[in-house]
PDB file of C-alpha atoms in Angstrom:
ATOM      1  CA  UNK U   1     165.273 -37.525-213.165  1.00  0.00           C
ATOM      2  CA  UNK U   2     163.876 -41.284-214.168  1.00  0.00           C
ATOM      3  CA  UNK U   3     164.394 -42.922-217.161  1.00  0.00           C
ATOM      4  CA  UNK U   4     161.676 -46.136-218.115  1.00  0.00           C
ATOM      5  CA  UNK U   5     162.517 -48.164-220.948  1.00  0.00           C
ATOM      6  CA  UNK U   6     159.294 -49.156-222.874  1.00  0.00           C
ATOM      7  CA  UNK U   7     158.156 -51.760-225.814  1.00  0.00           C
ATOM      8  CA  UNK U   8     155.215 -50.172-227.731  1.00  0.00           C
ATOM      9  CA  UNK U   9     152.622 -52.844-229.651  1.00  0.00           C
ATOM     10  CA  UNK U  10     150.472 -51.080-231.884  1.00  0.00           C
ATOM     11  CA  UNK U  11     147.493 -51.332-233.806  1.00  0.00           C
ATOM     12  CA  UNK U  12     147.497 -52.086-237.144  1.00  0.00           C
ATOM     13  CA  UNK U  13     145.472 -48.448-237.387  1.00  0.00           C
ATOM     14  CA  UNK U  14     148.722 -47.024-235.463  1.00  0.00           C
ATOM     15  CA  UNK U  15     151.216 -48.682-237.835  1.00  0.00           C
ATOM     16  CA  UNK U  16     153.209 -46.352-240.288  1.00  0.00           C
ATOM     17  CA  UNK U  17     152.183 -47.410-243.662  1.00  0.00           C
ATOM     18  CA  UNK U  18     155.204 -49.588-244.324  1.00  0.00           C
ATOM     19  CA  UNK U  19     155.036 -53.286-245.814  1.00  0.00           C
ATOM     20  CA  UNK U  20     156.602 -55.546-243.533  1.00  0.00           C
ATOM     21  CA  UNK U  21     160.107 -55.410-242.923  1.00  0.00           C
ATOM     22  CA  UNK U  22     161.082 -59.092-244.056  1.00  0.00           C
ATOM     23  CA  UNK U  23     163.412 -59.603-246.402  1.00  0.00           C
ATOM     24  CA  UNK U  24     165.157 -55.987-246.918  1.00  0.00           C
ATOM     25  CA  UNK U  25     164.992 -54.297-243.407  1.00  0.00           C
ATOM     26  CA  UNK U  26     167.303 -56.002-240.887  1.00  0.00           C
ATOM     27  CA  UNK U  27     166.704 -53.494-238.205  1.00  0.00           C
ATOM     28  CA  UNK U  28     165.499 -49.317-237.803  1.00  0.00           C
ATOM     29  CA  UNK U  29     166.430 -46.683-235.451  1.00  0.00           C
ATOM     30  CA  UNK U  30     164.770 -43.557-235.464  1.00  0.00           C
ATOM     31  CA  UNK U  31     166.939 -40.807-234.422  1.00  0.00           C
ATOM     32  CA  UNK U  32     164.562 -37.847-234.548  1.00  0.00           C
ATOM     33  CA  UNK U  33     161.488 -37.022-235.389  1.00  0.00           C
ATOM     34  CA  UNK U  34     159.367 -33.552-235.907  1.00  0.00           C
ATOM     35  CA  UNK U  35     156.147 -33.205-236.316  1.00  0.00           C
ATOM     36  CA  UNK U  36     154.816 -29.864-238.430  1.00  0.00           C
ATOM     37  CA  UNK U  37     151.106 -29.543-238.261  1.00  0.00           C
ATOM     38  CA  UNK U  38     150.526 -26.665-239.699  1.00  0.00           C
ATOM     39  CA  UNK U  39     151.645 -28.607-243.062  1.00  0.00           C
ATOM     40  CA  UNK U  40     150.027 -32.377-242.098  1.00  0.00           C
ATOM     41  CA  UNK U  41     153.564 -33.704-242.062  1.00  0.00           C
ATOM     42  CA  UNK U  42     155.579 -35.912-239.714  1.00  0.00           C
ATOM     43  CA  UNK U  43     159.496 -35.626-240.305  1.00  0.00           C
ATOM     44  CA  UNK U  44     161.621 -38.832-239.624  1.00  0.00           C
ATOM     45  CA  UNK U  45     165.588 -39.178-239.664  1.00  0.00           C
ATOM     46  CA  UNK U  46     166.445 -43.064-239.128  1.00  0.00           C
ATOM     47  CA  UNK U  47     169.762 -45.335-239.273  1.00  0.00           C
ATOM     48  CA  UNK U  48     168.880 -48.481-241.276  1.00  0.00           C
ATOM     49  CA  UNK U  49     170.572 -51.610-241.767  1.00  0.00           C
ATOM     50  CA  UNK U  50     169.394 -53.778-244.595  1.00  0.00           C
ATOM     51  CA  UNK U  51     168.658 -53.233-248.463  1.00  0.00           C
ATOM     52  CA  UNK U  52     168.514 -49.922-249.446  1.00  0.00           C
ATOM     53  CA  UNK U  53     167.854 -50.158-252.880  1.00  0.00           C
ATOM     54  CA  UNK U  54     164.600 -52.537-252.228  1.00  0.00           C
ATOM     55  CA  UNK U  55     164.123 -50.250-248.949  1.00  0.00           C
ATOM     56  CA  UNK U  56     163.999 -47.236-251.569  1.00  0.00           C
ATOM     57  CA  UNK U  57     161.375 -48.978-254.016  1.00  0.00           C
ATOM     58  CA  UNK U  58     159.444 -50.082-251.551  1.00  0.00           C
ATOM     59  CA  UNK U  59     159.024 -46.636-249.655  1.00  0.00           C
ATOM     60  CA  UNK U  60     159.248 -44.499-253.024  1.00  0.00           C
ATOM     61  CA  UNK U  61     155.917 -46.887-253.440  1.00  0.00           C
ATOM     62  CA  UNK U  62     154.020 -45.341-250.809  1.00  0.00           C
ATOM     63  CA  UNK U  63     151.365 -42.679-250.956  1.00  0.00           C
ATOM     64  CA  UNK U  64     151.400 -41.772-247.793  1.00  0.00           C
ATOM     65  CA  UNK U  65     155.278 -40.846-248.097  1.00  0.00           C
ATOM     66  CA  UNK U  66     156.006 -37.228-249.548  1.00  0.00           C
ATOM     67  CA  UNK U  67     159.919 -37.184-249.362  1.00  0.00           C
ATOM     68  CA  UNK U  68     162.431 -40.111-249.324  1.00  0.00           C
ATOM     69  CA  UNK U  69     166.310 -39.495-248.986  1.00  0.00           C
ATOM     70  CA  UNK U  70     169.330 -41.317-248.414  1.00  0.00           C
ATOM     71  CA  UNK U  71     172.948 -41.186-247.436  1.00  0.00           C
ATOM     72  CA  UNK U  72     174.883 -44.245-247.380  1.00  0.00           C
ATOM     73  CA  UNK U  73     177.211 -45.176-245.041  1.00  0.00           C
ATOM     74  CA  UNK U  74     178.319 -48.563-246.593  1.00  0.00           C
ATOM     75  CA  UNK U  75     177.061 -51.519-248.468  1.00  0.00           C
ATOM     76  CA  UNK U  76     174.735 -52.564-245.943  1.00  0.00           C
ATOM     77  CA  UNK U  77     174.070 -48.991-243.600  1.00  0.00           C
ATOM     78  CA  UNK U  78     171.905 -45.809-244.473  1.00  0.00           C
ATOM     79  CA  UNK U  79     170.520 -42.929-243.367  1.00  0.00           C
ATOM     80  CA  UNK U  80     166.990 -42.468-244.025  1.00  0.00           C
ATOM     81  CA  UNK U  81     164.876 -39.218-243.849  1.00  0.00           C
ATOM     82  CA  UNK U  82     161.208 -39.435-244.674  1.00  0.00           C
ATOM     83  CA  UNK U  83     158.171 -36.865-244.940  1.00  0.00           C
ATOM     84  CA  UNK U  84     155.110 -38.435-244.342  1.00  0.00           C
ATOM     85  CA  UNK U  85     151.603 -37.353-244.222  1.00  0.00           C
ATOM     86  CA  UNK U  86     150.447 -37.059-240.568  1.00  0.00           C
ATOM     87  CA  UNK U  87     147.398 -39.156-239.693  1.00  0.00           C
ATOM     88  CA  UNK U  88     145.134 -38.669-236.804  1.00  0.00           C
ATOM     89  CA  UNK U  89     146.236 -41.933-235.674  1.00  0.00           C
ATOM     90  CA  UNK U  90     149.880 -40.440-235.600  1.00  0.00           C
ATOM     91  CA  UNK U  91     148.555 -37.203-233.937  1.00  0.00           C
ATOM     92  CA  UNK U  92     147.046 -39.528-231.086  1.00  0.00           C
ATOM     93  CA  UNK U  93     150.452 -41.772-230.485  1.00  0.00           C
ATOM     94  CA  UNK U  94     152.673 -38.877-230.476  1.00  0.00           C
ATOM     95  CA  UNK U  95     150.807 -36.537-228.261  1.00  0.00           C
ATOM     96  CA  UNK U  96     152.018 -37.827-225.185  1.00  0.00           C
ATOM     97  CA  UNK U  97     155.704 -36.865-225.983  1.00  0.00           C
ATOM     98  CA  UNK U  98     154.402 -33.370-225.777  1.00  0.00           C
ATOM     99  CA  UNK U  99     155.550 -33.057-221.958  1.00  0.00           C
ATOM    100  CA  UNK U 100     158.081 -30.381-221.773  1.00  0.00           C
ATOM    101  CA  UNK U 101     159.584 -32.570-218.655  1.00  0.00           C
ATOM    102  CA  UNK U 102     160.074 -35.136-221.103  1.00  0.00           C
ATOM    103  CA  UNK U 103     163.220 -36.131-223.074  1.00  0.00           C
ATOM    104  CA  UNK U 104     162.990 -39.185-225.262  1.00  0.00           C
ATOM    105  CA  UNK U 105     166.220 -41.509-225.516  1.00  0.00           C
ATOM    106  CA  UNK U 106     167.553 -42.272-229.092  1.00  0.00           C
ATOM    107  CA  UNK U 107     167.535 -44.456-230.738  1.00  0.00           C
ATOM    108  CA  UNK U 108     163.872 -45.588-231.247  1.00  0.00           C
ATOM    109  CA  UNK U 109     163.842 -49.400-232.237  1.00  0.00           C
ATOM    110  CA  UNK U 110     161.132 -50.242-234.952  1.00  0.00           C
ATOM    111  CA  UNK U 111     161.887 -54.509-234.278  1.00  0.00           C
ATOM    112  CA  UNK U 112     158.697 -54.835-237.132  1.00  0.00           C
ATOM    113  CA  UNK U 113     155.509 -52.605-238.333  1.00  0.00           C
ATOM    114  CA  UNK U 114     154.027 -53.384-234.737  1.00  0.00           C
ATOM    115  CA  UNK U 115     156.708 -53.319-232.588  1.00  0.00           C
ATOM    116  CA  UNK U 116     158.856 -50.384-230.908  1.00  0.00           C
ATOM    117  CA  UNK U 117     161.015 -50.478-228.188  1.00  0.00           C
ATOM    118  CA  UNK U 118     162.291 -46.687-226.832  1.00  0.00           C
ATOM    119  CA  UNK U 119     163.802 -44.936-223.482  1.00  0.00           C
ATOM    120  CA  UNK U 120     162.343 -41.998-222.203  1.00  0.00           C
ATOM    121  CA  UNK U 121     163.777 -39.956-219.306  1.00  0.00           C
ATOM    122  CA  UNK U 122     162.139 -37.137-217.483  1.00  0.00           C
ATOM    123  CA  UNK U 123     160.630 -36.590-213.791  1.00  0.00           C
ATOM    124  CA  UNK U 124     158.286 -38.641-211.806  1.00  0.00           C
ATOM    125  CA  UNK U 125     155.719 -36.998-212.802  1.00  0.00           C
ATOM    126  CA  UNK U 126     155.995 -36.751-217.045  1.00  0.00           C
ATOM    127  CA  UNK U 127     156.604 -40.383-217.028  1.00  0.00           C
ATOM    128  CA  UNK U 128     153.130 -41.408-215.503  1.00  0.00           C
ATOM    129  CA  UNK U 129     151.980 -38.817-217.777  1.00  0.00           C
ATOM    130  CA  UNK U 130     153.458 -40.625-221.289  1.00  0.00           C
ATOM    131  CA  UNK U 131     152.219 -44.139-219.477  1.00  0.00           C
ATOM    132  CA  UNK U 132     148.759 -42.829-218.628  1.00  0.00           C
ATOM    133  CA  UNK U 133     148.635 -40.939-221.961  1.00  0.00           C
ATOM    134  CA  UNK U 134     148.718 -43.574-224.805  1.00  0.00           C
ATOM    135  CA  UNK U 135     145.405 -43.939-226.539  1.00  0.00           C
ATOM    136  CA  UNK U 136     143.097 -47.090-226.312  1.00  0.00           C
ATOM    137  CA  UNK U 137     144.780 -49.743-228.584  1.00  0.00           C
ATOM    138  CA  UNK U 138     148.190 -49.320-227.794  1.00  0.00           C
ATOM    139  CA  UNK U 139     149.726 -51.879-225.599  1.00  0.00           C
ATOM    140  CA  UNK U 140     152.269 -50.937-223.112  1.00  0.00           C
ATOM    141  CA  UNK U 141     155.345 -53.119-221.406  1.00  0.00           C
ATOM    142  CA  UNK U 142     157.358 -51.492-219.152  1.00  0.00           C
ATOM    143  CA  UNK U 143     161.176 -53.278-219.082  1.00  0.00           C
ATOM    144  CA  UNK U 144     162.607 -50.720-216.636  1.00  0.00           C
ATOM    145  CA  UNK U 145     162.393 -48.118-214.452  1.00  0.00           C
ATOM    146  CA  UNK U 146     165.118 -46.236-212.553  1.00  0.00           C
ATOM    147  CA  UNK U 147     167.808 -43.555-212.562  1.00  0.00           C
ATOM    148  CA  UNK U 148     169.317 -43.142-216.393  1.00  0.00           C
ATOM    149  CA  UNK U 149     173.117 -43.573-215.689  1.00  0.00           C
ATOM    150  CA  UNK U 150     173.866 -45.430-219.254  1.00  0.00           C
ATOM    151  CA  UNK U 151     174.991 -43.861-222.439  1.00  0.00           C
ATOM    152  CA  UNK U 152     173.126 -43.204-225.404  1.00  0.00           C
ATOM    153  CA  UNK U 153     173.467 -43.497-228.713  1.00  0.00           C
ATOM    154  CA  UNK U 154     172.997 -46.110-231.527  1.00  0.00           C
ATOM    155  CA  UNK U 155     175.259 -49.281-231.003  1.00  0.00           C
ATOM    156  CA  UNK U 156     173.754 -51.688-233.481  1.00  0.00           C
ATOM    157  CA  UNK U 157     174.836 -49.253-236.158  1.00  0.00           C
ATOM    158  CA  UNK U 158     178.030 -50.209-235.710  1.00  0.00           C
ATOM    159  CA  UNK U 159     177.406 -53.610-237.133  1.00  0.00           C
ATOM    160  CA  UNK U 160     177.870 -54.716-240.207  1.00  0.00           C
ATOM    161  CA  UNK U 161     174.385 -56.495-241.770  1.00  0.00           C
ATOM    162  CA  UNK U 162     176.113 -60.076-241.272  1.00  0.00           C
ATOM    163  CA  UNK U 163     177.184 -59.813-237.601  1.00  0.00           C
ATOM    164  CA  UNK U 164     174.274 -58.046-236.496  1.00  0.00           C
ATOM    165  CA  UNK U 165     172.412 -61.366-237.685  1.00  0.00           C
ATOM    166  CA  UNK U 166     174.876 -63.519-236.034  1.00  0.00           C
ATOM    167  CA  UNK U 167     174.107 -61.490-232.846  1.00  0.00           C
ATOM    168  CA  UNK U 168     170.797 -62.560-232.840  1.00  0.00           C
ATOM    169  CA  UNK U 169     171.090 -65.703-234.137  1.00  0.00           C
ATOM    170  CA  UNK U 170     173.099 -66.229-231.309  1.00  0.00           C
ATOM    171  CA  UNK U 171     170.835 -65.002-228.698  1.00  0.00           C
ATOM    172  CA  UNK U 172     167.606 -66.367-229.844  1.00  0.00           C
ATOM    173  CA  UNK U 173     169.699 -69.893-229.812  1.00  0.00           C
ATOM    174  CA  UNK U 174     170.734 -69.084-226.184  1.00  0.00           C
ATOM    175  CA  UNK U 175     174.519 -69.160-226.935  1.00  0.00           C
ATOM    176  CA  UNK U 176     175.097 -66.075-224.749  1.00  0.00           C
ATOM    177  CA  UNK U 177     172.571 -67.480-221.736  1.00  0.00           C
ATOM    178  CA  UNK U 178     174.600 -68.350-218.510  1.00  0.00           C
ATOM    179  CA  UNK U 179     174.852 -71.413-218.644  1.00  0.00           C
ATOM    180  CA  UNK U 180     175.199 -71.719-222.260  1.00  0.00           C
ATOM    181  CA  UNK U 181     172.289 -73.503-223.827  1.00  0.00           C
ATOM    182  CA  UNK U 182     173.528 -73.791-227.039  1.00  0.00           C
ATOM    183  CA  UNK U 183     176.703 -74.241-228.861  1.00  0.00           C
ATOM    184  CA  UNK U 184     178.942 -72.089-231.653  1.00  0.00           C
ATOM    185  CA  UNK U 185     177.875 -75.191-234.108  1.00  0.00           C
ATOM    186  CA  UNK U 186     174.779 -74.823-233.410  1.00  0.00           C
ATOM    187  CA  UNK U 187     174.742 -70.598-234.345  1.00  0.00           C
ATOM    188  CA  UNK U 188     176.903 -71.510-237.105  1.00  0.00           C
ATOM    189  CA  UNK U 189     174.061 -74.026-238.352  1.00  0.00           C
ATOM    190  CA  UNK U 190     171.582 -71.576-238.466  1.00  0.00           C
ATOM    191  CA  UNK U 191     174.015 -68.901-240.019  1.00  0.00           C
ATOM    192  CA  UNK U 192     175.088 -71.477-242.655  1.00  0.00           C
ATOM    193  CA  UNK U 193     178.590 -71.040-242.383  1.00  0.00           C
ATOM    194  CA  UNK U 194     181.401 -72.344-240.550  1.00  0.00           C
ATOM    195  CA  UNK U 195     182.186 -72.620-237.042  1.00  0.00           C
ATOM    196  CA  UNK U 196     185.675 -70.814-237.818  1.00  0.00           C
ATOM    197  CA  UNK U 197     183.347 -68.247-239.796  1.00  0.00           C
ATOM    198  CA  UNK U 198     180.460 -67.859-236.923  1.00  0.00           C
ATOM    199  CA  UNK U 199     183.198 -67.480-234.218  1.00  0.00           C
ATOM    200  CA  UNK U 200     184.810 -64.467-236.049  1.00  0.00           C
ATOM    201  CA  UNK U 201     181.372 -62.880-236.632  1.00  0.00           C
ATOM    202  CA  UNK U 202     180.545 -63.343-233.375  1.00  0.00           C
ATOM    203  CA  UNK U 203     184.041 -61.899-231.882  1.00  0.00           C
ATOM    204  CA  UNK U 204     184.139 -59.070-234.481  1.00  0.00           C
ATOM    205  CA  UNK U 205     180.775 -57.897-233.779  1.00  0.00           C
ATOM    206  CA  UNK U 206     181.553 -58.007-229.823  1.00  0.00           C
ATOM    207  CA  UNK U 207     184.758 -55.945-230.037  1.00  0.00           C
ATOM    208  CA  UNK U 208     182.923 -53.315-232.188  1.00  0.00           C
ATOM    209  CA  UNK U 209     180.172 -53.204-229.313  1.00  0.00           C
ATOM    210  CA  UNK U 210     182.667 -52.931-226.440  1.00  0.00           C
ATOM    211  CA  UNK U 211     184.655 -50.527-228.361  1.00  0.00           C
ATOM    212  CA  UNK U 212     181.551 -48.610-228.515  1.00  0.00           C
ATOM    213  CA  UNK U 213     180.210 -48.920-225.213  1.00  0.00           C
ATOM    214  CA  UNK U 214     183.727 -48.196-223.247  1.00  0.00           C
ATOM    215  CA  UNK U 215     186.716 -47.171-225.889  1.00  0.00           C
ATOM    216  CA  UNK U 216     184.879 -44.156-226.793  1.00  0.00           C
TER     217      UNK U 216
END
């Protein structure tokens, strides 16, 4: 068995009916999905991290969306399960996770309306199948292929809303490149906060990952 890790660009046709993210969605992982045809409905259970009181208006706001629940988890964390209607544009993308030799990777990352990033594992032959068997439209970059020897499971849940931004505040600054091309006051610029404050984001949010990715 091979695992390929994948980042999905689709077309606006392809794109759940969502308004952008900005503003109340830090970041979504979908942890399942089910699709029931027989009804016209695609099931979705997510993790979010962001607003989810604005999250709720906004999605309560959509036609498109049938059922909306929540469970909170704290101020900042929620779970998320959604009934939507099922398009033919959704029939289209999802087909090629049909492969019974296939086995997709949770969490699914939605990084904007456009943008998903996923692992699927499976033999040789299923993965040239889900490659070869997205429809015209949908742009494919493969980041990896290989044996699957890592744990899954959702890690940026873990965060809080604040360190998860300092996170990538701090990477999109290059403060975790080797060398280092940029500084803590630099990330705590950007963060506007202190360096004494960006420094115990930064640490917090890094034990909570290495907790998660060897403690347990």
């Amino acid at each position: 068995m091979q695992s390929v890790d994948l980042t999905i660009s689709l077309p606006e046709s392809m794109q759940l009916p969502t308004p952008d993210y900005e503003g109340y969605v830090v970041r979504e992982e979908v942890l399942s999905w089910r699709v029931r045809p027989g009804e016209g409905v695609v099931c979705f259970l997510s993790l979010v991290v962001g607003d989810r009181r604005r999250c709720r208006e906004v999605v309560e706001g959509i036609d498109a969306v049938r059922r909306f629940d929540v469970a909170p988890i704290d101020h900042d964390r929620f779970y998320g399960y959604a009934e939507m209607d099922l398009r033919d544009a959704d029939a289209s993308l999802l087909e090629p996770f049909d492969d019974r030799g296939l086995v997709i990777v949770p969490p699914i990352v939605y990084e904007d309306s456009s943008r998903v990033r996923m692992t699927a594992l499976g033999t040789e032959d299923s993965l040239t199948g889900l490659l070869d068997g997205f429809p015209d439209g949908v742009e494919i970059d493969v980041e990896r292929v290989g044996d699957h020897d890592r744990l899954s499971g959702s890690l940026a849940g873990r965060l809080t809303r604040r360190q998860f931004e300092a996170l990538s505040v701090a990477r999109e600054l290059g403060y975790f490149e080797v060398p280092r091309t940029a500084s803590l006051s630099a990330v705590a610029s950007e963060l506007g906060c202190s360096e004494s404050a960006a420094s115990t984001l930064l640490r917090n949010a890094e034990a909570r990952l290495v907790d998660a990715a060897i403690a347990e």
